[in-house]
PDB file of C-alpha atoms in Angstrom:
ATOM      1  CA  UNK A1287     103.563 112.346 103.217  1.00  0.00           C
ATOM      2  CA  UNK A1288     104.429 112.305  99.882  1.00  0.00           C
ATOM      3  CA  UNK A1289     101.791 112.304  96.757  1.00  0.00           C
ATOM      4  CA  UNK A1290     102.375 108.431  95.746  1.00  0.00           C
ATOM      5  CA  UNK A1291     101.360 107.431  99.719  1.00  0.00           C
ATOM      6  CA  UNK A1292      98.443 109.803  99.538  1.00  0.00           C
ATOM      7  CA  UNK A1293      96.969 108.220  96.199  1.00  0.00           C
ATOM      8  CA  UNK A1294      97.906 104.672  97.680  1.00  0.00           C
ATOM      9  CA  UNK A1295      95.837 105.280 100.656  1.00  0.00           C
ATOM     10  CA  UNK A1296      93.089 106.998  98.616  1.00  0.00           C
ATOM     11  CA  UNK A1297      92.958 104.062  96.219  1.00  0.00           C
ATOM     12  CA  UNK A1298      92.983 101.476  99.333  1.00  0.00           C
ATOM     13  CA  UNK A1299      90.059 103.637 100.918  1.00  0.00           C
ATOM     14  CA  UNK A1300      88.062 103.681  97.519  1.00  0.00           C
ATOM     15  CA  UNK A1301      88.532  99.845  96.713  1.00  0.00           C
ATOM     16  CA  UNK A1302      87.726  98.695 100.437  1.00  0.00           C
ATOM     17  CA  UNK A1303      84.366  99.709 100.236  1.00  0.00           C
ATOM     18  CA  UNK A1304      83.646  97.797  97.113  1.00  0.00           C
ATOM     19  CA  UNK A1305      85.128  94.551  98.567  1.00  0.00           C
ATOM     20  CA  UNK A1306      82.827  94.901 101.422  1.00  0.00           C
ATOM     21  CA  UNK A1307      80.030  94.222  99.339  1.00  0.00           C
ATOM     22  CA  UNK A1308      78.707  91.416  97.099  1.00  0.00           C
ATOM     23  CA  UNK A1309      75.773  91.375  94.544  1.00  0.00           C
ATOM     24  CA  UNK A1310      73.401  88.337  94.340  1.00  0.00           C
ATOM     25  CA  UNK A1311      70.763  87.905  91.565  1.00  0.00           C
ATOM     26  CA  UNK A1312      67.509  87.191  93.307  1.00  0.00           C
ATOM     27  CA  UNK A1313      65.341  86.455  90.186  1.00  0.00           C
ATOM     28  CA  UNK A1314      65.276  86.911  86.661  1.00  0.00           C
ATOM     29  CA  UNK A1315      62.107  88.355  85.321  1.00  0.00           C
ATOM     30  CA  UNK A1316      60.598  87.999  81.910  1.00  0.00           C
ATOM     31  CA  UNK A1317      56.845  88.204  80.142  1.00  0.00           C
ATOM     32  CA  UNK A1318      55.090  87.033  77.679  1.00  0.00           C
ATOM     33  CA  UNK A1319      54.232  90.280  75.620  1.00  0.00           C
ATOM     34  CA  UNK A1320      57.621  91.483  74.872  1.00  0.00           C
ATOM     35  CA  UNK A1321      61.258  90.465  75.092  1.00  0.00           C
ATOM     36  CA  UNK A1322      62.018  92.949  78.006  1.00  0.00           C
ATOM     37  CA  UNK A1323      64.037  90.818  80.792  1.00  0.00           C
ATOM     38  CA  UNK A1324      65.274  92.212  83.910  1.00  0.00           C
ATOM     39  CA  UNK A1325      66.772  90.962  87.299  1.00  0.00           C
ATOM     40  CA  UNK A1326      66.237  91.707  90.725  1.00  0.00           C
ATOM     41  CA  UNK A1327      69.473  92.194  92.777  1.00  0.00           C
ATOM     42  CA  UNK A1328      70.457  92.432  96.102  1.00  0.00           C
ATOM     43  CA  UNK A1329      73.440  94.024  97.382  1.00  0.00           C
ATOM     44  CA  UNK A1330      74.665  92.447 100.558  1.00  0.00           C
ATOM     45  CA  UNK A1331      77.231  93.482 103.222  1.00  0.00           C
ATOM     46  CA  UNK A1332      80.277  91.100 103.080  1.00  0.00           C
ATOM     47  CA  UNK A1333      80.928  90.846 106.620  1.00  0.00           C
ATOM     48  CA  UNK A1334      77.468  90.844 107.615  1.00  0.00           C
ATOM     49  CA  UNK A1335      75.809  89.399 104.854  1.00  0.00           C
ATOM     50  CA  UNK A1336      72.720  91.598 105.354  1.00  0.00           C
ATOM     51  CA  UNK A1337      71.070  93.148 102.522  1.00  0.00           C
ATOM     52  CA  UNK A1338      72.092  96.907 101.991  1.00  0.00           C
ATOM     53  CA  UNK A1339      70.235  97.524  98.815  1.00  0.00           C
ATOM     54  CA  UNK A1340      68.188  96.309  95.943  1.00  0.00           C
ATOM     55  CA  UNK A1341      68.704  96.898  92.332  1.00  0.00           C
ATOM     56  CA  UNK A1342      66.251  96.261  88.901  1.00  0.00           C
ATOM     57  CA  UNK A1343      68.817  95.687  86.167  1.00  0.00           C
ATOM     58  CA  UNK A1344      67.282  95.971  82.706  1.00  0.00           C
ATOM     59  CA  UNK A1345      68.643  94.196  79.851  1.00  0.00           C
ATOM     60  CA  UNK A1346      68.087  94.532  75.960  1.00  0.00           C
ATOM     61  CA  UNK A1347      66.773  91.701  73.803  1.00  0.00           C
ATOM     62  CA  UNK A1348      70.490  90.894  73.020  1.00  0.00           C
ATOM     63  CA  UNK A1349      71.084  90.359  76.800  1.00  0.00           C
ATOM     64  CA  UNK A1350      73.200  93.415  77.423  1.00  0.00           C
ATOM     65  CA  UNK A1351      72.649  95.509  80.625  1.00  0.00           C
ATOM     66  CA  UNK A1352      71.077  98.667  79.411  1.00  0.00           C
ATOM     67  CA  UNK A1353      70.461 100.313  82.578  1.00  0.00           C
ATOM     68  CA  UNK A1354      70.288  99.766  86.524  1.00  0.00           C
ATOM     69  CA  UNK A1355      67.729 101.303  88.805  1.00  0.00           C
ATOM     70  CA  UNK A1356      68.553 101.387  92.735  1.00  0.00           C
ATOM     71  CA  UNK A1357      65.797 100.245  94.897  1.00  0.00           C
ATOM     72  CA  UNK A1358      65.978 101.483  98.518  1.00  0.00           C
ATOM     73  CA  UNK A1359      65.907  98.230 100.781  1.00  0.00           C
ATOM     74  CA  UNK A1360      63.907 100.142 103.564  1.00  0.00           C
ATOM     75  CA  UNK A1361      60.964 100.794 100.708  1.00  0.00           C
ATOM     76  CA  UNK A1362      60.161  97.298 101.025  1.00  0.00           C
ATOM     77  CA  UNK A1363      58.321  97.819 104.279  1.00  0.00           C
ATOM     78  CA  UNK A1364      57.519 101.117 103.721  1.00  0.00           C
ATOM     79  CA  UNK A1365      54.775 100.807 100.851  1.00  0.00           C
ATOM     80  CA  UNK A1366      56.961  98.314  98.646  1.00  0.00           C
ATOM     81  CA  UNK A1367      59.303  98.532  95.731  1.00  0.00           C
ATOM     82  CA  UNK A1368      57.859  99.043  92.611  1.00  0.00           C
ATOM     83  CA  UNK A1369      59.538  96.879  89.976  1.00  0.00           C
ATOM     84  CA  UNK A1370      57.047  97.781  87.025  1.00  0.00           C
ATOM     85  CA  UNK A1371      54.791 101.054  86.449  1.00  0.00           C
ATOM     86  CA  UNK A1372      52.805 101.673  83.435  1.00  0.00           C
ATOM     87  CA  UNK A1373      51.390 105.045  83.280  1.00  0.00           C
ATOM     88  CA  UNK A1374      49.438 105.549  86.839  1.00  0.00           C
ATOM     89  CA  UNK A1375      49.349 101.940  87.305  1.00  0.00           C
ATOM     90  CA  UNK A1376      51.638 100.046  89.654  1.00  0.00           C
ATOM     91  CA  UNK A1377      51.458  96.986  87.617  1.00  0.00           C
ATOM     92  CA  UNK A1378      54.169  94.927  89.826  1.00  0.00           C
ATOM     93  CA  UNK A1379      55.328  95.598  93.623  1.00  0.00           C
ATOM     94  CA  UNK A1380      57.133  94.289  96.070  1.00  0.00           C
ATOM     95  CA  UNK A1381      56.118  94.411  99.746  1.00  0.00           C
ATOM     96  CA  UNK A1382      56.607  93.198 103.265  1.00  0.00           C
ATOM     97  CA  UNK A1383      55.615  93.720 106.845  1.00  0.00           C
ATOM     98  CA  UNK A1384      57.915  92.108 108.434  1.00  0.00           C
ATOM     99  CA  UNK A1385      61.178  91.786 106.395  1.00  0.00           C
ATOM    100  CA  UNK A1386      64.469  92.084 108.233  1.00  0.00           C
ATOM    101  CA  UNK A1387      67.518  92.815 106.293  1.00  0.00           C
ATOM    102  CA  UNK A1388      69.614  90.478 108.259  1.00  0.00           C
ATOM    103  CA  UNK A1389      67.124  87.328 108.449  1.00  0.00           C
ATOM    104  CA  UNK A1390      64.742  87.952 105.515  1.00  0.00           C
ATOM    105  CA  UNK A1391      60.790  87.587 105.571  1.00  0.00           C
ATOM    106  CA  UNK A1392      57.892  87.034 103.754  1.00  0.00           C
ATOM    107  CA  UNK A1393      57.754  89.199 100.711  1.00  0.00           C
ATOM    108  CA  UNK A1394      54.452  89.530  98.650  1.00  0.00           C
ATOM    109  CA  UNK A1395      54.202  90.292  94.952  1.00  0.00           C
ATOM    110  CA  UNK A1396      51.565  92.611  94.108  1.00  0.00           C
ATOM    111  CA  UNK A1397      50.161  92.621  90.784  1.00  0.00           C
ATOM    112  CA  UNK A1398      47.866  94.512  88.944  1.00  0.00           C
ATOM    113  CA  UNK A1399      45.238  91.510  87.531  1.00  0.00           C
ATOM    114  CA  UNK A1400      43.010  94.246  85.796  1.00  0.00           C
ATOM    115  CA  UNK A1401      43.580  98.070  85.299  1.00  0.00           C
ATOM    116  CA  UNK A1402      40.028  98.535  84.203  1.00  0.00           C
ATOM    117  CA  UNK A1403      38.478  97.640  87.586  1.00  0.00           C
ATOM    118  CA  UNK A1404      41.495  97.852  89.500  1.00  0.00           C
ATOM    119  CA  UNK A1405      41.632  94.346  90.710  1.00  0.00           C
ATOM    120  CA  UNK A1406      44.806  93.019  92.417  1.00  0.00           C
ATOM    121  CA  UNK A1407      46.532  89.415  92.985  1.00  0.00           C
ATOM    122  CA  UNK A1408      49.276  88.674  95.326  1.00  0.00           C
ATOM    123  CA  UNK A1409      51.803  86.250  95.709  1.00  0.00           C
ATOM    124  CA  UNK A1410      53.467  85.298  98.775  1.00  0.00           C
ATOM    125  CA  UNK A1411      57.077  84.103  98.693  1.00  0.00           C
ATOM    126  CA  UNK A1412      60.061  84.136 101.289  1.00  0.00           C
ATOM    127  CA  UNK A1413      63.196  86.216 100.676  1.00  0.00           C
ATOM    128  CA  UNK A1414      66.003  84.311 103.065  1.00  0.00           C
ATOM    129  CA  UNK A1415      69.234  82.854 103.031  1.00  0.00           C
ATOM    130  CA  UNK A1416      69.727  79.314 101.818  1.00  0.00           C
ATOM    131  CA  UNK A1417      71.889  76.959 103.140  1.00  0.00           C
ATOM    132  CA  UNK A1418      74.789  77.747 100.696  1.00  0.00           C
ATOM    133  CA  UNK A1419      74.255  81.331 102.598  1.00  0.00           C
ATOM    134  CA  UNK A1420      73.107  82.972  99.096  1.00  0.00           C
ATOM    135  CA  UNK A1421      70.175  85.141  99.446  1.00  0.00           C
ATOM    136  CA  UNK A1422      67.347  83.128  97.607  1.00  0.00           C
ATOM    137  CA  UNK A1423      63.704  83.606  96.769  1.00  0.00           C
ATOM    138  CA  UNK A1424      61.566  80.357  97.950  1.00  0.00           C
ATOM    139  CA  UNK A1425      57.974  79.121  97.409  1.00  0.00           C
ATOM    140  CA  UNK A1426      57.547  76.760 100.114  1.00  0.00           C
ATOM    141  CA  UNK A1427      60.552  74.773 100.100  1.00  0.00           C
ATOM    142  CA  UNK A1428      61.614  75.544  96.436  1.00  0.00           C
ATOM    143  CA  UNK A1429      63.824  77.655  95.311  1.00  0.00           C
ATOM    144  CA  UNK A1430      62.338  80.494  92.844  1.00  0.00           C
ATOM    145  CA  UNK A1431      65.257  81.869  90.405  1.00  0.00           C
ATOM    146  CA  UNK A1432      62.790  82.756  87.541  1.00  0.00           C
ATOM    147  CA  UNK A1433      59.343  84.620  87.513  1.00  0.00           C
ATOM    148  CA  UNK A1434      57.606  84.950  84.062  1.00  0.00           C
ATOM    149  CA  UNK A1435      55.016  87.170  83.830  1.00  0.00           C
ATOM    150  CA  UNK A1436      51.528  86.077  81.722  1.00  0.00           C
ATOM    151  CA  UNK A1437      49.874  89.247  80.992  1.00  0.00           C
ATOM    152  CA  UNK A1438      46.243  89.592  81.280  1.00  0.00           C
ATOM    153  CA  UNK A1439      44.645  90.133  77.837  1.00  0.00           C
ATOM    154  CA  UNK A1440      41.235  91.886  76.876  1.00  0.00           C
ATOM    155  CA  UNK A1441      39.677  91.277  73.572  1.00  0.00           C
ATOM    156  CA  UNK A1442      39.635  94.927  71.974  1.00  0.00           C
ATOM    157  CA  UNK A1443      41.681  96.307  75.152  1.00  0.00           C
ATOM    158  CA  UNK A1444      44.674  94.459  74.829  1.00  0.00           C
ATOM    159  CA  UNK A1445      46.945  94.065  77.825  1.00  0.00           C
ATOM    160  CA  UNK A1446      44.988  95.198  81.145  1.00  0.00           C
ATOM    161  CA  UNK A1447      47.257  93.797  83.543  1.00  0.00           C
ATOM    162  CA  UNK A1448      49.071  90.544  84.973  1.00  0.00           C
ATOM    163  CA  UNK A1449      47.223  87.310  84.639  1.00  0.00           C
ATOM    164  CA  UNK A1450      49.640  84.987  86.771  1.00  0.00           C
ATOM    165  CA  UNK A1451      53.164  84.758  87.550  1.00  0.00           C
ATOM    166  CA  UNK A1452      54.940  81.664  86.807  1.00  0.00           C
ATOM    167  CA  UNK A1453      57.671  80.778  89.069  1.00  0.00           C
ATOM    168  CA  UNK A1454      60.667  78.372  88.338  1.00  0.00           C
TER     169      UNK A1454
END
């Protein structure tokens, strides 16, 4: 086998792994405290359409992607995926008791409502394939693509948690 044949085979193998994966933006997440924007992305297997991994893509105020954080899909059912952490507090956590990488399931957004007393608040959604074959978040029968976090602020303390999540 000559060098050009080896190079062609190596390039084919390298590219074939990338072709078999597809990325789908599940939701864009913003908040009312700062200009931070990030997206929650699912990497799916092109052949089976099952979820392989999740990513959190962080964007600058100018809209440029600044970094990507891999979030192993198995953690969704093993304690949850921490989307936002401040100090020792898990502010935003995505978890599920019944999530299946092929079919989806109920996911719970667990938020820290008040970091002073540890009070938490939960929002249940369904992560499943829509009729178009894309993975989507659902609140009832409505597709949710944007989550806007309203910060819970207390006089003289400032931000203590998440007051509510507005879903659009």
